[in-house]
XYZ file of C-alpha atoms in Angstrom:
705
model
C 31.526 -19.838 4.382
C 35.035 -19.286 2.883
C 35.290 -20.955 -0.311
C 37.755 -20.729 -3.240
C 36.107 -19.477 -6.749
C 36.529 -22.599 -8.306
C 34.564 -24.574 -5.483
C 31.805 -21.885 -5.833
C 31.434 -22.497 -9.399
C 31.408 -26.270 -8.928
C 28.771 -25.764 -6.208
C 26.666 -23.507 -8.414
C 26.959 -25.914 -11.383
C 25.590 -28.951 -9.411
C 22.714 -26.919 -8.123
C 21.996 -25.805 -11.484
C 20.556 -29.276 -12.097
C 18.850 -29.426 -9.143
C 15.311 -28.209 -10.325
C 13.757 -28.579 -14.054
C 12.123 -24.797 -13.421
C 15.058 -23.127 -12.068
C 18.020 -21.789 -14.181
C 20.777 -20.208 -12.038
C 23.155 -17.413 -13.559
C 25.879 -16.223 -11.342
C 28.580 -13.643 -11.262
C 31.367 -13.626 -8.709
C 32.314 -10.226 -7.836
C 36.095 -9.351 -7.520
C 35.731 -6.858 -5.046
C 32.239 -6.825 -3.417
C 31.847 -9.109 -0.345
C 28.642 -11.082 -1.676
C 27.656 -13.670 -4.108
C 24.801 -12.219 -6.432
C 22.697 -14.944 -7.795
C 19.945 -14.698 -10.381
C 16.966 -17.331 -9.904
C 15.131 -17.667 -13.286
C 11.941 -19.882 -13.570
C 9.275 -20.191 -15.977
C 7.023 -17.571 -14.318
C 9.557 -14.939 -14.302
C 12.729 -13.791 -12.579
C 13.764 -13.853 -8.855
C 17.057 -12.290 -7.490
C 18.721 -12.784 -4.484
C 21.748 -12.584 -2.738
C 24.117 -14.629 -0.228
C 27.041 -13.204 1.770
C 30.238 -15.118 2.123
C 30.432 -15.642 5.890
C 29.293 -18.002 8.347
C 26.886 -16.090 10.037
C 25.128 -15.076 6.957
C 21.207 -14.967 8.143
C 18.463 -16.788 5.928
C 15.108 -15.337 4.608
C 12.363 -16.364 2.851
C 11.802 -16.030 -1.163
C 8.630 -17.041 -2.408
C 8.613 -19.034 -5.193
C 6.000 -19.933 -8.100
C 6.543 -23.674 -9.130
C 4.572 -26.708 -9.023
C 4.889 -26.983 -5.363
C 3.086 -23.481 -4.218
C 4.355 -23.830 -0.395
C 7.826 -24.382 -1.092
C 10.148 -21.507 -0.151
C 14.007 -20.944 -1.221
C 16.520 -19.854 1.238
C 19.510 -17.672 0.385
C 21.816 -19.425 2.823
C 24.243 -22.061 1.403
C 24.517 -25.393 3.012
C 24.447 -28.720 1.306
C 23.440 -26.763 -1.667
C 22.899 -23.457 -3.168
C 18.845 -23.193 -2.421
C 16.882 -25.958 -0.756
C 13.010 -26.324 -1.130
C 11.512 -26.662 2.175
C 8.230 -26.760 3.726
C 9.248 -24.667 7.006
C 11.631 -21.931 7.625
C 13.018 -21.696 11.040
C 9.661 -22.711 12.640
C 7.464 -20.827 10.214
C 5.828 -22.183 7.239
C 4.047 -20.599 4.156
C 1.542 -23.386 4.957
C 0.871 -21.877 8.475
C 0.826 -18.212 6.779
C -1.978 -19.290 4.363
C -3.866 -21.072 7.312
C -3.569 -17.746 9.449
C -4.803 -15.680 6.553
C -6.703 -17.631 4.050
C -4.950 -17.564 0.444
C -2.325 -15.264 1.383
C -1.693 -13.227 -1.881
C -0.397 -9.432 -1.932
C -2.043 -8.489 -5.086
C -2.399 -5.255 -6.176
C -4.920 -3.667 -9.086
C -2.716 -0.932 -11.274
C -4.542 2.271 -12.179
C -2.860 4.583 -14.734
C -3.371 8.204 -13.256
C -0.978 9.756 -15.763
C 1.667 8.884 -18.235
C 4.373 10.285 -20.768
C 5.112 12.899 -17.933
C 8.250 15.208 -18.349
C 9.693 13.995 -15.338
C 9.191 12.089 -12.040
C 10.435 12.430 -8.431
C 7.991 13.017 -5.378
C 4.526 11.857 -4.765
C 2.467 12.242 -1.665
C -1.299 11.352 -0.905
C -3.000 14.871 -0.239
C -6.458 15.650 0.706
C -7.537 19.058 -0.489
C -10.258 19.236 2.236
C -12.669 16.961 4.277
C -15.503 16.868 1.789
C -12.944 15.587 -1.074
C -11.726 12.117 -1.535
C -7.796 11.772 -1.232
C -5.808 12.722 -4.203
C -2.075 12.986 -5.110
C 0.524 15.681 -5.280
C 3.005 14.724 -7.876
C 6.017 16.713 -9.409
C 9.438 16.219 -11.106
C 12.576 18.298 -10.373
C 13.351 19.421 -13.989
C 9.750 20.513 -15.093
C 9.082 22.015 -11.498
C 5.332 21.891 -12.058
C 3.332 20.921 -8.803
C 0.273 19.179 -9.649
C -2.880 17.986 -7.529
C -4.168 14.925 -9.122
C -7.871 14.162 -8.038
C -8.895 10.623 -6.762
C -9.414 8.493 -9.747
C -13.024 7.870 -9.013
C -13.917 11.499 -9.833
C -12.701 11.572 -13.053
C -13.079 9.972 -16.295
C -9.808 11.523 -17.460
C -6.613 10.152 -16.557
C -3.841 12.913 -15.944
C -6.615 15.538 -15.276
C -4.582 17.282 -12.906
C -4.718 20.951 -11.687
C -1.458 22.757 -11.535
C -1.311 24.512 -8.300
C 2.432 26.077 -8.527
C 5.428 26.197 -10.608
C 9.086 26.126 -9.013
C 12.335 25.987 -9.898
C 13.576 22.317 -9.075
C 11.489 21.568 -6.197
C 12.636 18.716 -4.155
C 10.877 17.309 -1.071
C 7.530 18.561 0.657
C 5.736 17.983 3.881
C 2.224 19.059 4.952
C 0.414 20.541 7.638
C -2.548 22.627 8.594
C -0.201 25.913 8.895
C -3.159 28.470 8.961
C -5.512 26.582 11.142
C -8.350 26.446 9.173
C -8.930 22.530 8.953
C -6.893 22.347 5.615
C -3.468 21.200 5.235
C -0.998 23.137 3.203
C 2.222 22.649 1.648
C 5.731 23.003 2.438
C 7.979 22.545 -0.140
C 11.605 23.171 -0.985
C 12.904 24.156 -4.263
C 15.990 25.697 -6.229
C 18.104 22.734 -5.579
C 20.468 22.811 -8.585
C 21.687 20.499 -11.282
C 22.760 17.643 -9.116
C 23.934 16.814 -5.433
C 27.315 18.168 -6.084
C 26.362 21.017 -8.420
C 23.555 22.455 -6.119
C 22.637 26.239 -6.373
C 24.467 28.057 -3.681
C 21.768 30.513 -3.524
C 18.813 27.885 -3.366
C 17.671 25.620 -0.969
C 14.669 27.729 -0.378
C 11.562 26.639 1.592
C 8.219 27.969 1.213
C 4.630 27.035 2.504
C 1.792 26.976 -0.272
C -1.521 28.382 1.142
C -4.440 26.023 0.416
C -7.272 27.741 -1.100
C -9.806 24.876 -0.439
C -12.266 23.920 -3.131
C -11.099 26.721 -5.420
C -7.582 25.123 -6.341
C -8.157 25.314 -9.956
C -9.020 28.951 -9.811
C -5.444 30.162 -9.540
C -1.828 29.130 -8.235
C -1.517 28.623 -4.587
C -0.015 31.578 -2.497
C 3.694 31.472 -1.482
C 4.922 32.234 1.656
C 8.762 32.336 2.187
C 10.111 30.412 5.284
C 13.899 30.499 4.468
C 16.694 28.525 3.098
C 20.196 26.524 3.012
C 22.073 25.438 -0.217
C 21.304 21.821 -0.956
C 17.822 21.508 1.044
C 16.866 17.858 0.280
C 14.441 16.943 3.063
C 11.960 18.777 5.459
C 9.694 17.849 8.162
C 6.902 19.666 9.898
C 5.635 19.183 13.580
C 6.298 20.507 16.932
C 9.731 19.179 17.945
C 10.629 21.258 21.071
C 7.106 22.631 21.993
C 3.456 21.905 20.939
C 1.972 25.618 20.480
C 3.354 26.696 17.076
C 4.564 24.687 14.094
C 8.453 23.945 13.406
C 10.064 23.031 10.365
C 13.342 20.909 10.674
C 15.518 21.498 7.289
C 17.686 18.829 6.173
C 20.339 19.718 3.129
C 21.705 16.975 1.579
C 25.089 17.882 1.728
C 26.908 20.939 3.386
C 27.884 23.029 0.633
C 27.921 23.096 -3.193
C 30.810 20.551 -4.555
C 31.853 19.529 -1.426
C 30.463 15.875 -1.245
C 31.796 15.403 2.123
C 31.033 18.542 3.936
C 28.919 18.290 7.146
C 25.296 19.334 6.811
C 23.672 21.562 8.947
C 20.478 21.034 10.514
C 17.878 23.929 10.595
C 15.156 24.619 12.782
C 12.686 26.826 11.510
C 9.803 28.158 13.986
C 6.726 29.685 13.041
C 6.513 33.720 13.358
C 4.041 35.585 15.249
C 2.555 37.292 11.829
C 2.192 34.043 9.857
C 0.942 35.607 6.750
C 3.082 38.872 6.528
C 6.454 37.594 7.684
C 9.168 38.005 5.181
C 10.918 34.674 6.833
C 10.537 32.662 9.492
C 13.162 32.685 12.442
C 15.747 30.008 12.874
C 18.750 28.112 14.490
C 21.103 25.342 13.290
C 20.492 23.051 15.856
C 23.611 20.543 14.625
C 26.352 21.247 12.142
C 28.894 18.947 12.532
C 27.612 15.281 13.071
C 25.831 14.380 9.913
C 27.194 14.029 6.567
C 24.985 13.029 3.180
C 21.511 13.018 4.691
C 19.089 11.250 2.224
C 15.965 10.901 4.076
C 14.461 10.879 7.582
C 11.339 9.513 9.302
C 9.173 11.346 11.559
C 7.935 10.169 14.688
C 6.120 11.164 17.826
C 7.151 10.285 21.247
C 6.391 11.998 24.647
C 3.862 14.361 22.822
C 6.852 15.817 20.872
C 8.315 14.865 17.364
C 11.515 13.769 16.363
C 13.452 12.277 13.547
C 15.047 9.223 12.504
C 17.642 10.294 10.038
C 19.522 8.130 7.332
C 22.736 9.479 6.532
C 26.504 8.666 6.143
C 26.624 7.787 9.959
C 23.840 5.184 9.284
C 20.505 5.417 11.321
C 20.492 8.015 14.019
C 17.549 9.210 16.198
C 17.556 13.059 16.578
C 15.090 14.399 19.375
C 14.940 17.285 21.814
C 15.059 16.449 25.430
C 12.815 18.613 27.579
C 14.301 18.112 30.691
C 17.848 19.127 29.527
C 16.668 21.588 26.899
C 19.035 20.107 24.246
C 19.040 17.871 21.150
C 20.121 14.609 21.448
C 21.521 12.005 18.948
C 20.952 8.395 19.613
C 22.572 5.577 17.281
C 20.646 3.074 16.086
C 23.009 1.478 13.605
C 26.020 2.145 11.395
C 24.629 0.945 7.951
C 26.549 -0.244 5.184
C 30.240 0.073 5.486
C 31.711 -2.668 3.478
C 31.346 -1.488 0.034
C 34.661 0.365 0.078
C 34.797 0.436 -3.884
C 32.076 3.413 -3.959
C 32.259 6.853 -1.956
C 28.992 6.298 -0.284
C 28.473 4.341 2.997
C 26.056 4.625 5.743
C 22.222 4.561 5.159
C 20.141 6.349 2.814
C 16.341 5.467 3.535
C 14.441 4.575 6.930
C 11.269 3.754 8.339
C 9.638 2.406 11.332
C 7.341 -0.834 11.295
C 5.105 -1.908 14.085
C 4.224 -5.319 15.154
C 1.349 -5.777 17.401
C 1.566 -3.376 20.295
C 5.132 -2.769 19.437
C 5.272 0.496 17.882
C 8.983 0.363 17.354
C 9.083 -3.395 16.416
C 12.028 -3.043 13.348
C 13.158 -0.513 11.279
C 13.729 -1.230 7.406
C 16.487 0.714 5.626
C 18.184 1.525 2.342
C 21.713 1.604 2.761
C 23.811 3.225 1.441
C 22.887 6.621 -0.366
C 21.110 5.585 -3.394
C 22.343 2.251 -2.410
C 21.586 -1.607 -3.411
C 21.322 -2.997 -0.114
C 17.895 -3.518 2.003
C 18.416 -4.189 5.575
C 16.309 -4.298 8.687
C 17.186 -3.324 12.106
C 15.850 -5.549 15.083
C 15.851 -4.220 18.540
C 16.266 -6.532 21.877
C 14.110 -4.924 23.877
C 10.132 -4.115 23.627
C 8.521 -0.956 22.844
C 11.029 1.710 23.127
C 13.719 3.539 21.252
C 15.842 4.808 23.939
C 18.864 2.886 25.276
C 18.298 0.048 23.190
C 20.274 -2.257 21.110
C 19.564 -3.052 17.503
C 20.811 -6.157 15.395
C 21.187 -5.375 11.619
C 20.121 -8.079 8.826
C 20.560 -7.941 5.494
C 17.572 -8.921 3.213
C 18.648 -8.203 -0.190
C 21.170 -6.646 -2.342
C 19.679 -5.274 -5.861
C 22.234 -5.061 -8.488
C 25.594 -3.316 -8.624
C 26.392 0.535 -8.126
C 26.829 2.218 -11.700
C 29.765 4.829 -12.561
C 28.468 7.232 -10.382
C 28.504 4.632 -7.244
C 24.954 4.556 -7.149
C 22.203 1.914 -7.050
C 18.614 1.450 -7.799
C 17.069 1.657 -4.426
C 15.381 4.981 -3.456
C 12.467 5.201 -1.027
C 10.672 2.529 1.362
C 7.849 2.808 3.446
C 6.082 0.741 6.264
C 1.949 0.262 6.339
C -0.270 -2.434 7.717
C -1.750 -3.667 3.970
C -3.253 -6.896 5.381
C -4.902 -5.480 8.479
C -2.987 -8.198 10.617
C -1.712 -5.759 13.134
C 1.626 -6.034 11.810
C 3.219 -3.610 9.658
C 4.814 -4.785 6.055
C 7.081 -2.573 3.989
C 7.458 -1.531 0.170
C 11.021 -0.953 -1.392
C 10.879 1.450 -4.482
C 13.391 0.817 -7.016
C 13.683 3.484 -9.701
C 15.898 1.034 -12.180
C 17.052 0.275 -14.729
C 15.656 -3.428 -15.412
C 15.740 -5.838 -13.984
C 16.154 -3.579 -10.598
C 13.277 -1.718 -10.974
C 9.386 -1.954 -9.428
C 8.097 -2.320 -5.928
C 8.671 -5.212 -3.865
C 6.615 -6.253 -0.925
C 8.441 -7.469 2.539
C 6.257 -8.993 5.222
C 7.756 -10.015 8.581
C 7.620 -13.891 9.534
C 10.068 -14.012 12.627
C 11.579 -10.947 13.828
C 14.018 -12.841 15.943
C 15.614 -14.298 13.394
C 15.405 -11.436 10.870
C 13.139 -13.403 8.609
C 10.583 -11.883 5.817
C 8.576 -13.112 3.133
C 8.900 -11.121 -0.072
C 6.925 -10.460 -3.326
C 7.215 -8.240 -6.408
C 3.945 -6.089 -6.632
C 4.985 -3.747 -9.242
C 7.357 -3.858 -12.288
C 7.287 0.264 -12.808
C 10.056 2.556 -11.947
C 9.309 3.957 -8.709
C 10.911 7.181 -7.096
C 8.894 7.234 -4.191
C 5.854 5.506 -2.767
C 2.806 7.149 -0.803
C 0.260 5.267 1.010
C -3.636 5.916 1.602
C -6.935 4.122 1.291
C -7.560 5.670 -2.359
C -10.867 3.645 -2.886
C -12.254 3.733 0.756
C -12.414 0.054 1.233
C -10.474 0.027 4.447
C -7.603 -1.500 2.963
C -4.504 0.436 2.247
C -3.275 1.274 -1.029
C -0.137 2.695 -2.574
C 0.812 5.020 -5.408
C 3.921 5.380 -7.305
C 5.795 7.835 -9.555
C 8.836 7.084 -11.834
C 12.068 8.350 -11.162
C 13.084 10.662 -13.963
C 15.738 13.016 -12.987
C 18.651 14.419 -15.352
C 22.055 13.627 -14.134
C 20.904 10.164 -12.369
C 18.596 8.049 -13.771
C 15.625 9.000 -16.503
C 12.817 6.592 -16.766
C 11.622 6.242 -20.268
C 7.927 6.957 -19.971
C 7.707 8.679 -16.462
C 4.143 7.613 -15.305
C 1.987 8.007 -12.027
C -0.031 4.916 -11.009
C -2.043 3.848 -8.062
C -2.085 0.078 -7.090
C -5.412 -0.947 -5.362
C -5.031 -3.313 -2.541
C -6.684 -6.451 -3.443
C -5.715 -9.114 -1.063
C -7.170 -12.314 -1.476
C -7.837 -13.071 2.137
C -10.515 -15.415 3.597
C -9.487 -14.420 7.318
C -12.506 -11.985 8.572
C -11.922 -8.784 9.841
C -12.228 -8.050 13.463
C -15.438 -6.240 13.263
C -17.849 -7.395 10.559
C -20.322 -5.367 9.008
C -22.783 -8.078 8.585
C -24.102 -10.499 11.558
C -26.312 -13.311 11.286
C -28.457 -15.413 13.587
C -30.901 -18.333 13.378
C -34.429 -16.947 13.803
C -36.697 -20.100 13.928
C -36.219 -21.508 10.758
C -34.834 -18.542 9.064
C -31.593 -16.605 8.609
C -31.867 -13.311 10.113
C -29.114 -10.839 8.851
C -28.257 -7.671 11.125
C -26.469 -4.982 9.170
C -24.588 -1.941 8.993
C -25.992 0.771 7.688
C -24.295 1.263 4.029
C -23.403 5.200 4.797
C -21.929 4.072 7.824
C -19.858 1.027 6.753
C -16.217 1.051 7.314
C -15.270 -1.703 5.250
C -16.316 -3.979 2.409
C -17.895 -7.117 3.403
C -19.439 -9.856 1.261
C -21.095 -12.697 3.193
C -22.056 -15.870 0.770
C -24.934 -17.695 2.491
C -26.887 -19.968 0.057
C -25.791 -21.811 -3.307
C -28.506 -22.959 -5.780
C -27.715 -25.124 -8.704
C -24.048 -23.735 -8.544
C -25.171 -20.045 -8.076
C -23.971 -18.820 -4.735
C -26.011 -15.672 -3.481
C -24.029 -13.313 -1.222
C -25.274 -10.134 0.644
C -22.570 -7.633 0.412
C -21.980 -4.009 2.114
C -20.152 -1.530 -0.154
C -19.091 1.639 1.811
C -19.484 5.088 0.780
C -17.333 6.112 -1.911
C -15.997 2.587 -2.696
C -15.968 0.371 -5.632
C -16.353 -3.215 -6.410
C -15.169 -5.152 -9.192
C -18.031 -6.913 -11.623
C -18.016 -8.474 -15.009
C -20.610 -9.692 -17.337
C -21.628 -12.499 -15.194
C -22.339 -10.761 -12.087
C -25.832 -9.855 -11.057
C -27.076 -7.428 -8.436
C -30.230 -6.639 -6.934
C -29.678 -3.264 -4.501
C -31.563 -3.562 -1.163
C -30.504 -0.054 -0.011
C -28.278 2.804 -1.239
C -27.294 3.414 -4.734
C -24.748 1.984 -6.863
C -23.340 3.514 -10.159
C -21.178 2.573 -13.546
C -20.599 4.022 -16.915
C -21.537 2.194 -19.651
C -20.679 3.845 -23.118
C -22.649 1.412 -25.355
C -25.779 3.597 -24.425
C -24.150 6.664 -26.077
C -24.505 8.703 -22.826
C -21.658 10.272 -20.597
C -23.781 10.274 -17.442
C -23.222 7.365 -15.208
C -26.238 4.958 -14.497
C -27.651 5.037 -11.268
C -29.311 2.149 -9.659
C -31.197 1.846 -6.031
C -34.215 -0.471 -4.646
C -36.651 2.071 -5.494
C -36.610 1.807 -9.090
C -35.369 -1.215 -10.208
C -38.619 -3.242 -10.657
C -41.875 -3.782 -9.139
C -42.536 -6.513 -6.340
C -42.754 -10.284 -7.438
C -41.372 -9.304 -10.966
C -38.356 -11.028 -12.498
C -35.760 -8.546 -13.324
C -32.132 -9.368 -12.923
C -29.597 -6.501 -13.086
C -27.140 -7.024 -15.728
C -24.273 -4.716 -15.004
C -22.205 -3.221 -18.381
C -19.588 -1.018 -16.774
C -16.518 0.084 -18.884
C -14.105 -0.312 -16.531
C -15.399 -3.209 -14.843
C -16.490 -1.631 -11.730
C -19.697 -0.410 -9.701
C -19.231 2.737 -7.324
C -20.832 3.949 -4.694
C -21.825 7.604 -3.448
C -22.294 9.120 0.054
C -25.176 6.424 0.560
C -22.818 3.296 0.127
C -24.959 0.197 -0.839
C -26.582 -3.267 0.353
C -26.680 -5.648 -2.174
C -27.593 -9.236 -3.097
C -25.103 -10.434 -5.526
C -24.708 -13.798 -7.636
C -22.540 -14.780 -10.470
C -22.954 -17.472 -12.981
C -20.668 -19.403 -14.975
C -22.253 -17.828 -18.446
C -24.371 -15.111 -19.080
C -28.174 -15.452 -18.122
C -30.255 -14.914 -21.785
C -33.356 -16.157 -19.974
C -34.710 -17.495 -16.618
C -32.925 -20.385 -14.965
C -35.013 -23.385 -16.112
C -35.815 -26.287 -13.619
C -36.991 -29.712 -14.819
C -37.013 -31.641 -11.574
C -37.265 -29.691 -8.363
C -35.826 -32.819 -6.439
C -32.851 -32.521 -8.291
C -31.617 -29.230 -7.372
C -28.924 -28.932 -5.346
C -28.980 -26.416 -2.371
C -26.034 -25.777 0.046
C -25.926 -23.487 3.099
C -22.817 -21.265 2.040
C -22.353 -19.352 5.141
C -18.419 -19.364 6.409
C -17.080 -21.497 8.948
C -16.517 -18.886 11.418
C -20.233 -17.853 11.409
C -22.348 -19.719 14.395
C -22.573 -23.466 13.912
C -26.512 -23.185 14.204
C -26.483 -20.866 11.528
C -24.454 -23.280 9.205
C -26.132 -26.080 9.860
C -29.685 -24.662 8.819
C -31.018 -26.472 5.743
C -32.928 -24.970 2.982
C -35.766 -26.617 0.591
C -37.970 -25.765 -2.004
C -41.693 -26.605 -0.738
C -44.473 -26.792 -3.218
C -46.723 -23.669 -2.345
C -50.103 -25.549 -1.998
C -48.652 -26.751 1.322
C -48.578 -23.292 2.538
C -51.895 -21.871 0.668
C -54.383 -24.583 0.249
C -56.601 -22.289 -2.241
C -57.592 -24.111 -5.039
C -55.509 -21.777 -7.481
C -52.469 -23.428 -6.187
C -53.791 -27.279 -5.861
C -51.367 -29.539 -7.538
C -49.420 -26.506 -9.459
C -45.978 -27.044 -9.702
C -44.865 -23.861 -7.874
C -42.432 -23.882 -4.948
C -41.172 -21.730 -2.229
C -37.877 -21.380 -0.392
C -37.907 -19.723 2.906
C -36.461 -17.478 4.096
C -34.102 -14.639 4.848
C -34.952 -11.471 7.030
C -32.444 -8.082 6.907
C -32.666 -6.050 9.835
C -30.264 -2.917 10.523
C -28.019 -3.507 13.603
C -28.241 -0.287 15.007
C -31.980 -0.009 16.196
C -33.201 -3.440 14.880
C -35.404 -1.544 11.903
C -36.643 -4.285 9.307
C -35.553 -3.519 5.905
C -36.828 -6.638 4.143
C -37.386 -10.448 4.121
C -36.569 -12.650 0.990
C -37.942 -15.821 -0.496
C -36.818 -17.801 -3.596
C -39.506 -19.134 -6.117
C -39.191 -21.839 -8.697
C -41.811 -22.993 -11.082
C -41.462 -26.503 -13.032
């Protein structure tokens, strides 16, 4: 698309009147090979970029308007952008059909704010008895802290200092001691900036995990080795499987020389692990790589290897056991076109799985501290070796600053929606508007098509992924970027973003099964203490009130509000209610809620709008009303009560067609005391445990007019 600046402006001005909800503000760069377009609507700001070349590839940009299934494409054809129901054979209506109401929504939880700085965050489990927490730190303060899982503490920022180091940068984790608990391997004494790195620094140590007594004293340090400007490190088994090895990756080769070749060091675990003064090492390569910013570790043929993002682009570094030598295989050259800055190549890399293909695509940040988000798609199936990779540019975020740097800093792949395909997140450090986290979902890899959503507005230096609330969905956490000499966020913070996808598609394994037994429904359920995922199964709606059977796994939580009412059938639920002036959580189980045949809807008054479970998990009957229940639901005429079978369509048809009705009780019991009494009964629902068919309970509903 070779057009003059005037014709481009005419085209943009014409497109500006195309839709009432869209305003186009554009800048045409003099030295950049792309046109940056800012799309503004009534619901927020969307930005995208269009390349000035005929081969520009489209990608899907979700857009909120009065036509929610419309999407916009960043390829200029007859107008700048076109609202279409289908892109290259893939539509959002099909996406919604496949996944229910597809909405990558995350609930933000503040872990700590007003930090001194921020750089690194990583999910970390102290031992197998403790919930997954976080390791977080910044380069300036040097305080390495462990943040317990928020479900175990009521105080935000309730962290434990485990060590204090001079300008720590990267970390990894592994069970170095073999005691079943992961230790921390970390590099520090970086220096002031990349160019002004400490010539005596780049030190690597491993911090010995003391177990449950992490708050008693600082973790013991064990020295490994050093190399100036040490910036990333990975722990694994790269040449053999008997002992730990550490690959150390400095960002540059020597201080004050941005373009010096970078040595890659391999440290080997010593015989005397605890008393060794350092680990033996060798330099496995010292001439190929320049400006290494990040690396992705992967395991192939039982050995670990690295995808390295550097000025050379993306390269796969691995040890060939047959040749007993290190090999470098090029994936792609990265960004080579921004000649107005000193950086080129790649700065971030990860590996995405799609279906059974473990190496389906590679998203990348390009170049070093770059603004380009690209993706590499291979031409052959499930292999890295001797493959051809095609590069697609998905996004360009802003423009380089006076130092040639841009906001993109980290990305990570994970299957957030549990469909078997990895999505990926991109962390933007800032400043606004290029700040936050973006979520990308693969739509059609053969054409490099991805859908995109912004899921956070907070500055993000790095992202870590884990199931923090144990609901079988992956969550993510971020730490703000605040590093003197680069970018300093005003209020550095740590946040967890809980996965709250609004999906209707059932999981492959259901915790609740249902069948027809005579004229009743029989539910077969997993034992709550062994449940792997949350499941809610609506089964009947009476006068607009829907009753659901729900399983909440151990150490999990569920949202509640003032109109949510719960009966515990098995297990235990907890919440905190400050209105009763007690710091102790309220416990509720089946055994002490109420006596049989008494009316006791369980009202929940939770300070944070959630109930949680402990080791037992919980099996619940839940119903939600439109208004608060101040008295028993009144019925004037039983014939006017609307009753509906609410089982989802993916359950057996015979269960969904089963009807329910209130029957006057004297038809069941002819005794005189019930004759002509307006007392009605609705049968019925049995619940058994699925593992051995043990009977738990049988439920009926009663009404009196």
